[in-house]
Every structure is written in structure tokens, then in C-alpha cells.
Amino acid sequence: FFEGKELVPLSSNFIDNQPLLYPNPAKDQINLMRDRPSLFPLFDLHGKNIEVNFNQVPIGISIDISNLVPGFYLLRDEHTKEIYKFYKQ
């Protein structure tokens, strides 16, 4: 089925063996390592945009997810269009 096809991941989840999004799974907060500013809309798996609080930190952004219900969520980097998946406990 995949013979002769190049498989491209949705996103690379590591830079120099360091996770870009951590912790995963998470309870109250996730951190996203970025070397440049960008917008990161958050979506549930149904495609609904979720409002959350973002805080700039020296290595990227910190996102308060304490009010989210448990489940999988997606962050999209508006600059690169990369998608990051995480699980809220």
C-alpha cells in the first residue's frame, strides 16, 4: 500500500533530542519550545478552536490547560503549519 510513497510526519517532535512539546501527557500546563514567535491556535479533535492563556517564556511559550477536559488536543504553528498533538490528563 505504501510502496514507493514518501511518508512525511505531521511534525517533528524533537530538536537536538529535546522535546518541542512537554510534558505529554500533561495536567495543568504544557510548554512549547520555539526559537521564533508564532501564533499557536489550539483545537480539540473535532476541529473546535479552544481559547487558552499563553505566556511567553525564554525558550518558547507556556500554555495553561488546567481548564480543559481530559482528552487529545492539537496545537498548530501558524508560521510553519506544523501540528503538535498532546493529551490532557
CSV table of N, CA, C and O in Angstrom, one decimal:
chain,number,residue,atom,x,y,z
A,1,PHE,N,0.8,-1.2,0.0
A,1,PHE,CA,0.0,0.0,0.0
A,1,PHE,C,0.9,1.3,0.0
A,1,PHE,O,0.6,2.2,-0.7
A,2,PHE,N,1.9,1.3,0.8
A,2,PHE,CA,2.8,2.5,0.9
A,2,PHE,C,4.0,2.3,0.0
A,2,PHE,O,4.9,3.2,0.0
A,3,GLU,N,4.1,1.3,-0.8
A,3,GLU,CA,5.3,1.1,-1.6
A,3,GLU,C,5.5,2.2,-2.6
A,3,GLU,O,4.6,2.7,-3.3
A,4,GLY,N,6.7,2.8,-2.5
A,4,GLY,CA,7.1,3.9,-3.4
A,4,GLY,C,6.6,5.2,-2.9
A,4,GLY,O,6.8,6.3,-3.6
A,5,LYS,N,6.0,5.3,-1.8
A,5,LYS,CA,5.5,6.6,-1.2
A,5,LYS,C,6.4,7.1,-0.2
A,5,LYS,O,7.0,6.3,0.6
A,6,GLU,N,6.6,8.4,-0.2
A,6,GLU,CA,7.4,9.0,0.9
A,6,GLU,C,6.5,9.4,2.0
A,6,GLU,O,5.5,10.1,1.8
A,7,LEU,N,6.8,8.9,3.2
A,7,LEU,CA,6.0,9.2,4.4
A,7,LEU,C,6.6,10.5,5.1
A,7,LEU,O,7.8,10.5,5.4
A,8,VAL,N,5.8,11.5,5.3
A,8,VAL,CA,6.2,12.7,5.9
A,8,VAL,C,5.4,12.9,7.2
A,8,VAL,O,4.2,12.9,7.2
A,9,PRO,N,6.1,13.1,8.3
A,9,PRO,CA,5.4,13.2,9.6
A,9,PRO,C,4.7,14.5,9.6
A,9,PRO,O,5.1,15.5,9.0
A,10,LEU,N,3.6,14.6,10.5
A,10,LEU,CA,2.9,15.9,10.7
A,10,LEU,C,3.8,16.9,11.3
A,10,LEU,O,3.7,18.1,10.9
A,11,SER,N,4.7,16.5,12.2
A,11,SER,CA,5.6,17.5,12.8
A,11,SER,C,6.8,16.7,13.3
A,11,SER,O,6.7,15.6,13.6
A,12,SER,N,7.9,17.4,13.5
A,12,SER,CA,9.0,16.8,14.1
A,12,SER,C,8.9,17.2,15.6
A,12,SER,O,8.7,18.3,15.9
A,13,ASN,N,8.9,16.2,16.4
A,13,ASN,CA,8.7,16.4,17.9
A,13,ASN,C,9.9,16.6,18.7
A,13,ASN,O,9.8,16.7,19.9
A,14,PHE,N,11.1,16.7,18.1
A,14,PHE,CA,12.3,16.9,18.8
A,14,PHE,C,13.2,17.8,18.0
A,14,PHE,O,13.3,17.8,16.8
A,15,ILE,N,14.0,18.7,18.8
A,15,ILE,CA,15.1,19.4,18.2
A,15,ILE,C,16.3,19.0,19.1
A,15,ILE,O,16.3,19.2,20.3
A,16,ASP,N,17.3,18.5,18.4
A,16,ASP,CA,18.5,18.0,19.1
A,16,ASP,C,18.1,17.2,20.3
A,16,ASP,O,18.6,17.3,21.4
A,17,ASN,N,17.2,16.2,20.0
A,17,ASN,CA,16.8,15.2,21.0
A,17,ASN,C,16.1,15.8,22.2
A,17,ASN,O,15.9,15.2,23.2
A,18,GLN,N,15.6,17.1,22.1
A,18,GLN,CA,14.8,17.7,23.1
A,18,GLN,C,13.4,17.8,22.7
A,18,GLN,O,13.1,18.2,21.5
A,19,PRO,N,12.4,17.5,23.5
A,19,PRO,CA,11.0,17.5,23.0
A,19,PRO,C,10.6,19.0,22.8
A,19,PRO,O,11.0,19.9,23.6
A,20,LEU,N,9.8,19.2,21.7
A,20,LEU,CA,9.3,20.5,21.5
A,20,LEU,C,8.1,20.8,22.4
A,20,LEU,O,7.9,22.0,22.7
A,21,LEU,N,7.3,19.8,22.7
A,21,LEU,CA,6.1,20.0,23.5
A,21,LEU,C,6.2,19.1,24.7
A,21,LEU,O,6.3,17.8,24.5
A,22,TYR,N,6.2,19.6,25.9
A,22,TYR,CA,6.3,18.8,27.1
A,22,TYR,C,5.6,19.5,28.2
A,22,TYR,O,5.3,20.7,28.2
A,23,PRO,N,5.2,18.8,29.3
A,23,PRO,CA,5.1,17.3,29.3
A,23,PRO,C,4.0,16.8,28.5
A,23,PRO,O,3.0,17.6,28.2
A,24,ASN,N,4.0,15.6,28.1
A,24,ASN,CA,2.9,15.0,27.3
A,24,ASN,C,2.8,13.5,27.7
A,24,ASN,O,3.7,12.8,27.3
A,25,PRO,N,1.8,13.1,28.4
A,25,PRO,CA,0.6,13.9,28.8
A,25,PRO,C,0.9,14.9,29.9
A,25,PRO,O,1.9,14.9,30.5
A,26,ALA,N,-0.1,15.9,30.0
A,26,ALA,CA,0.0,17.0,30.9
A,26,ALA,C,-1.3,17.2,31.7
A,26,ALA,O,-2.3,16.8,31.3
A,27,LYS,N,-1.2,17.8,32.9
A,27,LYS,CA,-2.3,18.1,33.7
A,27,LYS,C,-2.7,19.5,33.7
A,27,LYS,O,-3.9,19.9,33.4
A,28,ASP,N,-1.8,20.4,34.0
A,28,ASP,CA,-2.2,21.8,34.1
A,28,ASP,C,-1.5,22.8,33.1
A,28,ASP,O,-2.0,23.9,32.9
A,29,GLN,N,-0.4,22.4,32.6
A,29,GLN,CA,0.4,23.3,31.8
A,29,GLN,C,1.2,22.5,30.8
A,29,GLN,O,1.7,21.4,31.1
A,30,ILE,N,1.4,23.0,29.6
A,30,ILE,CA,2.3,22.4,28.6
A,30,ILE,C,3.3,23.5,28.2
A,30,ILE,O,2.9,24.7,28.3
A,31,ASN,N,4.4,23.1,27.7
A,31,ASN,CA,5.4,24.1,27.2
A,31,ASN,C,5.8,23.7,25.8
A,31,ASN,O,5.9,22.5,25.5
A,32,LEU,N,6.0,24.7,25.0
A,32,LEU,CA,6.3,24.5,23.6
A,32,LEU,C,7.6,25.3,23.3
A,32,LEU,O,7.6,26.5,23.4
A,33,MET,N,8.7,24.6,23.0
A,33,MET,CA,10.0,25.2,22.7
A,33,MET,C,9.9,25.7,21.3
A,33,MET,O,9.7,25.0,20.3
A,34,ARG,N,10.2,27.0,21.1
A,34,ARG,CA,10.3,27.6,19.8
A,34,ARG,C,11.4,28.7,19.8
A,34,ARG,O,11.6,29.3,20.8
A,35,ASP,N,12.1,28.8,18.7
A,35,ASP,CA,13.1,29.8,18.5
A,35,ASP,C,12.7,31.1,17.9
A,35,ASP,O,13.5,31.9,17.6
A,36,ARG,N,11.4,31.2,17.6
A,36,ARG,CA,10.9,32.4,16.9
A,36,ARG,C,9.4,32.5,17.4
A,36,ARG,O,8.7,31.5,17.7
A,37,PRO,N,8.9,33.7,17.4
A,37,PRO,CA,7.5,33.9,17.7
A,37,PRO,C,6.5,33.4,16.6
A,37,PRO,O,6.9,33.4,15.5
A,38,SER,N,5.4,32.9,17.1
A,38,SER,CA,4.4,32.5,16.2
A,38,SER,C,3.1,32.4,16.9
A,38,SER,O,3.0,32.5,18.1
A,39,LEU,N,2.0,32.3,16.2
A,39,LEU,CA,0.7,32.1,16.8
A,39,LEU,C,0.4,30.6,16.9
A,39,LEU,O,0.8,29.8,15.9
A,40,PHE,N,-0.2,30.1,17.9
A,40,PHE,CA,-0.5,28.7,18.1
A,40,PHE,C,-2.0,28.4,18.5
A,40,PHE,O,-2.3,28.3,19.7
A,41,PRO,N,-2.9,28.4,17.5
A,41,PRO,CA,-4.2,28.1,17.9
A,41,PRO,C,-4.4,26.7,18.4
A,41,PRO,O,-3.6,25.8,17.9
A,42,LEU,N,-5.2,26.5,19.4
A,42,LEU,CA,-5.5,25.2,20.0
A,42,LEU,C,-6.8,24.7,19.5
A,42,LEU,O,-7.8,25.4,19.5
A,43,PHE,N,-6.9,23.4,19.2
A,43,PHE,CA,-8.1,22.8,18.7
A,43,PHE,C,-8.3,21.4,19.4
A,43,PHE,O,-7.4,20.7,19.8
A,44,ASP,N,-9.6,21.1,19.6
A,44,ASP,CA,-9.9,19.7,20.0
A,44,ASP,C,-9.9,18.8,18.8
A,44,ASP,O,-9.7,19.3,17.6
A,45,LEU,N,-10.2,17.6,18.9
A,45,LEU,CA,-10.1,16.6,17.8
A,45,LEU,C,-11.3,16.8,16.9
A,45,LEU,O,-11.3,16.2,15.8
A,46,HIS,N,-12.3,17.6,17.2
A,46,HIS,CA,-13.4,17.9,16.3
A,46,HIS,C,-13.2,19.1,15.5
A,46,HIS,O,-14.0,19.5,14.7
A,47,GLY,N,-12.0,19.8,15.7
A,47,GLY,CA,-11.7,21.0,15.0
A,47,GLY,C,-12.2,22.3,15.6
A,47,GLY,O,-12.0,23.4,15.0
A,48,LYS,N,-12.7,22.2,16.8
A,48,LYS,CA,-13.2,23.4,17.5
A,48,LYS,C,-12.0,24.2,18.1
A,48,LYS,O,-11.2,23.6,18.8
A,49,ASN,N,-11.9,25.5,17.8
A,49,ASN,CA,-10.9,26.3,18.4
A,49,ASN,C,-11.1,26.5,19.9
A,49,ASN,O,-12.2,26.9,20.3
A,50,ILE,N,-10.1,26.3,20.7
A,50,ILE,CA,-10.2,26.4,22.1
A,50,ILE,C,-9.4,27.6,22.6
A,50,ILE,O,-8.2,27.8,22.2
A,51,GLU,N,-10.0,28.5,23.4
A,51,GLU,CA,-9.3,29.6,24.0
A,51,GLU,C,-8.5,29.2,25.2
A,51,GLU,O,-9.1,28.6,26.1
A,52,VAL,N,-7.2,29.5,25.2
A,52,VAL,CA,-6.4,29.3,26.4
A,52,VAL,C,-5.4,30.4,26.6
A,52,VAL,O,-5.3,31.3,25.7
A,53,ASN,N,-4.8,30.5,27.8
A,53,ASN,CA,-3.9,31.6,28.1
A,53,ASN,C,-2.4,31.1,27.7
A,53,ASN,O,-2.0,30.0,28.1
A,54,PHE,N,-1.8,31.9,27.0
A,54,PHE,CA,-0.4,31.7,26.5
A,54,PHE,C,0.5,32.7,27.3
A,54,PHE,O,0.2,33.8,27.4
A,55,ASN,N,1.7,32.2,27.7
A,55,ASN,CA,2.7,33.0,28.4
A,55,ASN,C,4.0,32.8,27.7
A,55,ASN,O,4.4,31.7,27.5
A,56,GLN,N,4.6,33.9,27.3
A,56,GLN,CA,6.0,33.9,26.7
A,56,GLN,C,7.0,33.5,27.8
A,56,GLN,O,6.9,34.0,28.9
A,57,VAL,N,7.8,32.5,27.5
A,57,VAL,CA,8.9,32.2,28.4
A,57,VAL,C,10.2,32.2,27.6
A,57,VAL,O,10.1,32.2,26.3
A,58,PRO,N,11.4,32.2,28.2
A,58,PRO,CA,12.6,32.3,27.4
A,58,PRO,C,12.8,31.3,26.3
A,58,PRO,O,13.4,31.6,25.3
A,59,ILE,N,12.3,30.1,26.5
A,59,ILE,CA,12.5,29.1,25.5
A,59,ILE,C,11.3,28.9,24.5
A,59,ILE,O,11.3,28.0,23.7
A,60,GLY,N,10.3,29.7,24.7
A,60,GLY,CA,9.1,29.5,23.9
A,60,GLY,C,7.8,30.0,24.5
A,60,GLY,O,7.8,31.1,25.0
A,61,ILE,N,6.8,29.1,24.7
A,61,ILE,CA,5.6,29.5,25.3
A,61,ILE,C,5.2,28.5,26.3
A,61,ILE,O,5.5,27.3,26.2
A,62,SER,N,4.4,28.9,27.3
A,62,SER,CA,3.8,28.1,28.3
A,62,SER,C,2.3,28.3,28.2
A,62,SER,O,1.8,29.4,28.0
A,63,ILE,N,1.5,27.2,28.2
A,63,ILE,CA,0.1,27.2,28.0
A,63,ILE,C,-0.6,26.6,29.1
A,63,ILE,O,-0.4,25.5,29.5
A,64,ASP,N,-1.6,27.4,29.7
A,64,ASP,CA,-2.4,26.9,30.8
A,64,ASP,C,-3.5,26.0,30.3
A,64,ASP,O,-4.4,26.5,29.5
A,65,ILE,N,-3.5,24.8,30.6
A,65,ILE,CA,-4.5,23.8,30.1
A,65,ILE,C,-5.4,23.3,31.3
A,65,ILE,O,-6.1,22.3,31.1
A,66,SER,N,-5.3,23.9,32.4
A,66,SER,CA,-5.9,23.4,33.6
A,66,SER,C,-7.4,23.3,33.5
A,66,SER,O,-8.1,22.5,34.1
A,67,ASN,N,-8.0,24.2,32.6
A,67,ASN,CA,-9.5,24.2,32.5
A,67,ASN,C,-10.0,23.3,31.4
A,67,ASN,O,-11.2,23.2,31.2
A,68,LEU,N,-9.1,22.6,30.7
A,68,LEU,CA,-9.5,21.7,29.6
A,68,LEU,C,-10.0,20.4,30.2
A,68,LEU,O,-9.5,19.9,31.2
A,69,VAL,N,-11.0,19.8,29.5
A,69,VAL,CA,-11.4,18.5,29.9
A,69,VAL,C,-10.4,17.5,29.4
A,69,VAL,O,-9.7,17.7,28.4
A,70,PRO,N,-10.2,16.3,30.1
A,70,PRO,CA,-9.2,15.3,29.6
A,70,PRO,C,-9.5,14.9,28.2
A,70,PRO,O,-10.7,14.8,27.7
A,71,GLY,N,-8.4,14.7,27.4
A,71,GLY,CA,-8.5,14.2,26.0
A,71,GLY,C,-7.4,14.7,25.2
A,71,GLY,O,-6.4,15.4,25.7
A,72,PHE,N,-7.4,14.4,23.9
A,72,PHE,CA,-6.4,14.8,23.0
A,72,PHE,C,-6.7,16.2,22.4
A,72,PHE,O,-7.9,16.5,22.1
A,73,TYR,N,-5.6,17.0,22.2
A,73,TYR,CA,-5.7,18.3,21.6
A,73,TYR,C,-4.6,18.5,20.6
A,73,TYR,O,-3.6,17.9,20.6
A,74,LEU,N,-4.8,19.5,19.7
A,74,LEU,CA,-3.9,19.8,18.7
A,74,LEU,C,-3.5,21.3,18.7
A,74,LEU,O,-4.4,22.2,18.9
A,75,LEU,N,-2.2,21.6,18.6
A,75,LEU,CA,-1.7,23.0,18.5
A,75,LEU,C,-1.1,23.1,17.1
A,75,LEU,O,-0.4,22.2,16.6
A,76,ARG,N,-1.5,24.2,16.4
A,76,ARG,CA,-1.0,24.4,15.1
A,76,ARG,C,-0.1,25.7,15.1
A,76,ARG,O,-0.5,26.7,15.5
A,77,ASP,N,1.1,25.5,14.6
A,77,ASP,CA,2.1,26.6,14.4
A,77,ASP,C,1.6,27.4,13.1
A,77,ASP,O,1.7,26.8,12.0
A,78,GLU,N,1.1,28.6,13.3
A,78,GLU,CA,0.6,29.4,12.2
A,78,GLU,C,1.7,29.7,11.2
A,78,GLU,O,1.5,30.0,10.0
A,79,HIS,N,3.0,29.8,11.6
A,79,HIS,CA,4.1,30.1,10.7
A,79,HIS,C,4.5,28.9,9.9
A,79,HIS,O,4.6,29.0,8.7
A,80,THR,N,4.7,27.8,10.5
A,80,THR,CA,5.2,26.6,9.7
A,80,THR,C,4.1,25.6,9.3
A,80,THR,O,4.3,24.7,8.6
A,81,LYS,N,2.9,25.8,9.9
A,81,LYS,CA,1.8,24.9,9.8
A,81,LYS,C,2.0,23.5,10.4
A,81,LYS,O,1.2,22.6,10.1
A,82,GLU,N,3.0,23.4,11.2
A,82,GLU,CA,3.2,22.1,11.9
A,82,GLU,C,2.1,21.9,12.9
A,82,GLU,O,1.6,22.9,13.5
A,83,ILE,N,1.8,20.7,13.2
A,83,ILE,CA,0.7,20.3,14.2
A,83,ILE,C,1.4,19.5,15.3
A,83,ILE,O,2.1,18.5,15.0
A,84,TYR,N,1.0,19.8,16.5
A,84,TYR,CA,1.5,19.1,17.7
A,84,TYR,C,0.3,18.6,18.5
A,84,TYR,O,-0.6,19.3,18.8
A,85,LYS,N,0.4,17.3,18.8
A,85,LYS,CA,-0.7,16.6,19.5
A,85,LYS,C,-0.2,16.4,20.9
A,85,LYS,O,0.9,16.0,21.2
A,86,PHE,N,-1.2,16.6,21.9
A,86,PHE,CA,-0.9,16.3,23.3
A,86,PHE,C,-2.1,15.8,23.9
A,86,PHE,O,-3.2,15.9,23.4
A,87,TYR,N,-1.9,15.1,25.1
A,87,TYR,CA,-3.0,14.6,25.8
A,87,TYR,C,-3.1,15.3,27.2
A,87,TYR,O,-2.1,15.4,27.9
A,88,LYS,N,-4.3,15.8,27.5
A,88,LYS,CA,-4.6,16.5,28.7
A,88,LYS,C,-5.2,15.4,29.7
A,88,LYS,O,-6.2,14.8,29.3
A,89,GLN,N,-4.5,15.2,30.8
A,89,GLN,CA,-5.0,14.2,31.8
A,89,GLN,C,-6.2,14.7,32.6
A,89,GLN,O,-6.3,15.9,32.9
